[in-house]
PDB file of C-alpha atoms in Angstrom:
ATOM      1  CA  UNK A 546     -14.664   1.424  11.809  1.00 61.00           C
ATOM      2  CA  UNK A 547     -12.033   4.531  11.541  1.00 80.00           C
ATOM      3  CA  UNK A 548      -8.547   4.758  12.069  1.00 87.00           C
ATOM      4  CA  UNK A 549      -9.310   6.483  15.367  1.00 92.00           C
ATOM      5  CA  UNK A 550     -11.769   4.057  16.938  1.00 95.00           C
ATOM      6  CA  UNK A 551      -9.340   0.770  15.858  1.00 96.00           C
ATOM      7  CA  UNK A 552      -6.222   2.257  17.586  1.00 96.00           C
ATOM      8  CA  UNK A 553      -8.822   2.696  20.219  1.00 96.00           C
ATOM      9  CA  UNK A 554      -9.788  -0.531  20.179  1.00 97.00           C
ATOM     10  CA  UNK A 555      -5.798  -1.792  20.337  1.00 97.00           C
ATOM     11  CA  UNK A 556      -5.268   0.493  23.210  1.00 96.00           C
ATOM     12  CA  UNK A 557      -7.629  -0.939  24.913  1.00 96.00           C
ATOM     13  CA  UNK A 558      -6.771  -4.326  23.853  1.00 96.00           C
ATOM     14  CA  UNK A 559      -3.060  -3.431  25.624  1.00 95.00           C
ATOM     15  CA  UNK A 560      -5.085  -2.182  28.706  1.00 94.00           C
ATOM     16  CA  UNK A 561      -6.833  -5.361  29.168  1.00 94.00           C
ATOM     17  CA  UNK A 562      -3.397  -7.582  28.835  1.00 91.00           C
ATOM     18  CA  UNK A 563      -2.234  -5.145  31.518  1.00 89.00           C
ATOM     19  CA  UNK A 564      -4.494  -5.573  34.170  1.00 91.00           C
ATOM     20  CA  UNK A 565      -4.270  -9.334  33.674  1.00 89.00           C
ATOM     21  CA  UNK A 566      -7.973  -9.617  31.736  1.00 94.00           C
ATOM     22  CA  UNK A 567      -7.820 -12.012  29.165  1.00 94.00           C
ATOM     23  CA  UNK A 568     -11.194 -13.259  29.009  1.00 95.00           C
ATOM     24  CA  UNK A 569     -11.719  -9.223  28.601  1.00 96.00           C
ATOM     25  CA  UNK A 570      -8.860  -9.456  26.404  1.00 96.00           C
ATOM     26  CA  UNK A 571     -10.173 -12.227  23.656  1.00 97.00           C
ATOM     27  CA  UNK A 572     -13.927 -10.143  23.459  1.00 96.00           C
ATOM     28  CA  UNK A 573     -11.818  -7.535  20.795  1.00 98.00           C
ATOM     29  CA  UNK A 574     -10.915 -10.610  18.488  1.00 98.00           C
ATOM     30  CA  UNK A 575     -13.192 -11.868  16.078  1.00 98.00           C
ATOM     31  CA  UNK A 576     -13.947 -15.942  16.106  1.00 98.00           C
ATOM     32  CA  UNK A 577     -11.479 -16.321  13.186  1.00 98.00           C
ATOM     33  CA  UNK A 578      -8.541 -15.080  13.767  1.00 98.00           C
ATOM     34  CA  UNK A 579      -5.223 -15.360  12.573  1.00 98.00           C
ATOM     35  CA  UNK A 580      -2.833 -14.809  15.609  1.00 98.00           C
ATOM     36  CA  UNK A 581       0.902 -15.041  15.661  1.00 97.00           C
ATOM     37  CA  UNK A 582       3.620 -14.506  18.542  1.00 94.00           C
ATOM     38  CA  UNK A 583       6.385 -14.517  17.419  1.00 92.00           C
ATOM     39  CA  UNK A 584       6.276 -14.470  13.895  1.00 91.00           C
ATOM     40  CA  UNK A 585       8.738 -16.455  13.271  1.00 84.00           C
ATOM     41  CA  UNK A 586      10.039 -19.608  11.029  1.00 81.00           C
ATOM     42  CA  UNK A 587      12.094 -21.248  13.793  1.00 81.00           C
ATOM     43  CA  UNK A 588      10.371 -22.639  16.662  1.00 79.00           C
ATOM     44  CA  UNK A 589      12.623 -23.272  19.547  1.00 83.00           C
ATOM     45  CA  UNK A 590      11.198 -25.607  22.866  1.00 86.00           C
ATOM     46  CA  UNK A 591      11.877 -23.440  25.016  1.00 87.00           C
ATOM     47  CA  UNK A 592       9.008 -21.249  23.933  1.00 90.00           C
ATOM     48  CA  UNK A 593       6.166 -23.509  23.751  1.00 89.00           C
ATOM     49  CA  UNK A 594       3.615 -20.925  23.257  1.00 91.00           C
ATOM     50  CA  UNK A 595       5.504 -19.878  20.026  1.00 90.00           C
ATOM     51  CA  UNK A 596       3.308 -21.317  17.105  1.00 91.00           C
ATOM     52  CA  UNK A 597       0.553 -19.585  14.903  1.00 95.00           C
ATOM     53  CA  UNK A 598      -2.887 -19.758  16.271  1.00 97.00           C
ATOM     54  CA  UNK A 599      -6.423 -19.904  14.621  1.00 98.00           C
ATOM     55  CA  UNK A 600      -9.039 -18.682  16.440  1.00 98.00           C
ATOM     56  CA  UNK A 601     -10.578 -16.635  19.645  1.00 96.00           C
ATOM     57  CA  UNK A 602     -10.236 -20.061  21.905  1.00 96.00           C
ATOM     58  CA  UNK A 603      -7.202 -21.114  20.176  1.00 97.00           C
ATOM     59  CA  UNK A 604      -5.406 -17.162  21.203  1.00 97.00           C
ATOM     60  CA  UNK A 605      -7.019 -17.611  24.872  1.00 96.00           C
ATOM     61  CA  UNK A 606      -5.106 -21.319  25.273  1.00 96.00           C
ATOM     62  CA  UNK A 607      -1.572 -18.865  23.807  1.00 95.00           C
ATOM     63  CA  UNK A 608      -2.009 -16.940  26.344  1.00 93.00           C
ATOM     64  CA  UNK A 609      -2.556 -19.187  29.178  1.00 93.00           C
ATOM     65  CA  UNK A 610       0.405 -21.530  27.807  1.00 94.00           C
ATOM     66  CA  UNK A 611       2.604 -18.197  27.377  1.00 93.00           C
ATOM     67  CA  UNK A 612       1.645 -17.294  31.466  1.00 92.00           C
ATOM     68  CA  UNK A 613       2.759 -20.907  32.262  1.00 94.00           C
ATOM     69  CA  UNK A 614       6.207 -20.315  31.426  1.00 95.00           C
ATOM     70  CA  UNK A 615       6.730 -16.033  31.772  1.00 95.00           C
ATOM     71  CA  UNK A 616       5.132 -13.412  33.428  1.00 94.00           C
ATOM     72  CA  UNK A 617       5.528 -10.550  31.200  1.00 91.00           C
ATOM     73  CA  UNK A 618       4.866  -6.623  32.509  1.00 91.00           C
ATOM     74  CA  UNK A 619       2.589  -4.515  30.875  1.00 88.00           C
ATOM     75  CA  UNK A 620       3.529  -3.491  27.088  1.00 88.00           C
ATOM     76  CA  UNK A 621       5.279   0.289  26.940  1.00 93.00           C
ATOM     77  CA  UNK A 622       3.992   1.494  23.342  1.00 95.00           C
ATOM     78  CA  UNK A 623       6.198   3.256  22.200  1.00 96.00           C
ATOM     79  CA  UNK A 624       4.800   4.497  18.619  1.00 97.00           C
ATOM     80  CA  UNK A 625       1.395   3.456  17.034  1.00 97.00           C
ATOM     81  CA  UNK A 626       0.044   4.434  13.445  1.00 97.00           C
ATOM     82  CA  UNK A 627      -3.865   3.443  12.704  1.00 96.00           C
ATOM     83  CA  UNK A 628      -4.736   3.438   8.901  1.00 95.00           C
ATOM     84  CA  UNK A 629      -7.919   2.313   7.620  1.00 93.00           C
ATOM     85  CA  UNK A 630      -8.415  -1.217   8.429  1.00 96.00           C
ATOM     86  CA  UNK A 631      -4.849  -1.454  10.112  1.00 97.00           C
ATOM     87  CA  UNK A 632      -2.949  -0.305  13.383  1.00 98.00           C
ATOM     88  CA  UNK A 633       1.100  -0.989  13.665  1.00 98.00           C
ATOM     89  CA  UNK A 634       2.290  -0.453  16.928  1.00 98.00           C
ATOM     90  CA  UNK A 635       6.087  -0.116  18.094  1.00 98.00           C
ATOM     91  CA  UNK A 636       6.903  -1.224  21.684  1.00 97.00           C
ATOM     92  CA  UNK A 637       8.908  -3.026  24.551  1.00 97.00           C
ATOM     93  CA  UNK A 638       8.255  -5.189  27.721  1.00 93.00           C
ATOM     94  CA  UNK A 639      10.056  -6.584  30.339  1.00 95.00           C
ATOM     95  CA  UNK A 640       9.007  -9.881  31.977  1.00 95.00           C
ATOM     96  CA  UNK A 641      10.702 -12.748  33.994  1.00 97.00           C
ATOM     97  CA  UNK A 642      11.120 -16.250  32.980  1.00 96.00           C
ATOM     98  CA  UNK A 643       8.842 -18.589  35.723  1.00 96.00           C
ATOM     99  CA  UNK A 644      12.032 -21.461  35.822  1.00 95.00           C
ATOM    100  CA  UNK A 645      15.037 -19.098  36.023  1.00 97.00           C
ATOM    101  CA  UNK A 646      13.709 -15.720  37.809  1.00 97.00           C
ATOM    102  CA  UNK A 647      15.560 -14.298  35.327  1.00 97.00           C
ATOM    103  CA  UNK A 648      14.447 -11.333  33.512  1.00 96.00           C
ATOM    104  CA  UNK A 649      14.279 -10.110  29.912  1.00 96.00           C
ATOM    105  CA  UNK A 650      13.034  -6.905  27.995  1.00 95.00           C
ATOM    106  CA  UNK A 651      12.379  -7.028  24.161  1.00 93.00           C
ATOM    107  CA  UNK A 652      11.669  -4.336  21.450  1.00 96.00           C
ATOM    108  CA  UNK A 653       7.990  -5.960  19.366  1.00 97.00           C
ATOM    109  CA  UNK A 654       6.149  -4.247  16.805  1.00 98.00           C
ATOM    110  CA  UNK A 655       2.561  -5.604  16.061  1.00 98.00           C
ATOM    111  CA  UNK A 656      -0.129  -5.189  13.488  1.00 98.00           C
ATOM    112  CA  UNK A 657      -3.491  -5.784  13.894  1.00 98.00           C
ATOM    113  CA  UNK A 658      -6.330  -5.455  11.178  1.00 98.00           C
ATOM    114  CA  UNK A 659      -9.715  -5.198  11.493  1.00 98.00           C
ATOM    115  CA  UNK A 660     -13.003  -6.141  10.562  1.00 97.00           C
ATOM    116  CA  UNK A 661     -16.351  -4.615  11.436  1.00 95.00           C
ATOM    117  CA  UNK A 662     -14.375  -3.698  14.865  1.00 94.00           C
ATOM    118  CA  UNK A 663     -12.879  -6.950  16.125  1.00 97.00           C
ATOM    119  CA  UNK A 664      -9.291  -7.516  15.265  1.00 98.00           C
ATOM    120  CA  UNK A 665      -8.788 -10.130  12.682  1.00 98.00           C
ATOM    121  CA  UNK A 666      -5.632 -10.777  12.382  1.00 98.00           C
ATOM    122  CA  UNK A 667      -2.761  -9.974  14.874  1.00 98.00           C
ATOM    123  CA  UNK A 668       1.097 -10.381  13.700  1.00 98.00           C
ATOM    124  CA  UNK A 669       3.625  -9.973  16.607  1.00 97.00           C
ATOM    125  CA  UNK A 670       7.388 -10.012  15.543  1.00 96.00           C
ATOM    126  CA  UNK A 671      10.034  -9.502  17.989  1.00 93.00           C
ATOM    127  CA  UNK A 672      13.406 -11.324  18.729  1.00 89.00           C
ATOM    128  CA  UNK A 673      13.189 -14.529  20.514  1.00 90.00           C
ATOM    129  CA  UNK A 674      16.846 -14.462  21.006  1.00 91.00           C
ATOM    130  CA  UNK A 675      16.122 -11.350  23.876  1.00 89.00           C
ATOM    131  CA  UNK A 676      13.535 -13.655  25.442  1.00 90.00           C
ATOM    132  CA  UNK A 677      15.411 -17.170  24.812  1.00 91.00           C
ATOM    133  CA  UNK A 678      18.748 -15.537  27.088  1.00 93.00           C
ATOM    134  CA  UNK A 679      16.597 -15.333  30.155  1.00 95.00           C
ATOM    135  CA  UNK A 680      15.584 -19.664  29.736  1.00 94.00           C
TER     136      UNK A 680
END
């Protein structure tokens, strides 16, 4: 796959999460892959989802556990750069904590790679601190 088909493939990706699709959502992963959001060393309880995952069914529970506890909005990319087997993509969201009704909005940047046109591994770093405020 090209660099235009695989930022494609993450646009549509971000067009899935937006209408709410995630079993649409998981068909652009492959079986094995490496998932992470946050990246991050530090896991705090508040944000239960926060842990790496392996695996399509593995990502599907993330997001579930993730929509359990927030209800994010649709992502706002705000720059993305496809290069042969990888797409980084530069963005923000809002969402609202379930407990508090409290909102947040955090900057992310993600990279994806690919093989044979499923994404293969997906790295998602933002701040938890933004997210953590609205707990």
């Amino acid at each position: 796959m090209g660099d235009e088909q695989n930022a494609e493939t993450v646009g549509r990706l971000f067009e899935a999460f937006g209408r709410g699709d995630i079993p649409g959502a998981m068909e652009f992963f492959a079986e094995d892959v490496d998932f992470r959001s946050p990246v991050t060393r530090i896991h705090h309880q508040a944000l239960t989802w926060a842990r790496p995952r392996h695996g399509r069914e593995e990502v599907r529970r993330f997001f579930g556990e993730m929509a359990a506890e927030v209800r994010p909005e649709p992502f706002e990319v705000l720059t993305l750069v496809a290069r042969d087997d990888m797409v980084a993509v530069e963005g923000r969201n809002r969402g609202t904590v379930n407990a508090t009704g409290v909102q947040f909005v955090h900057d992310w940047a993600m990279f994806f790679s690919f093989r044979d046109g499923r994404i293969v591994r997906c790295y998602h770093y933002y701040d938890t601190a933004d997210l953590l405020a609205a707990f």
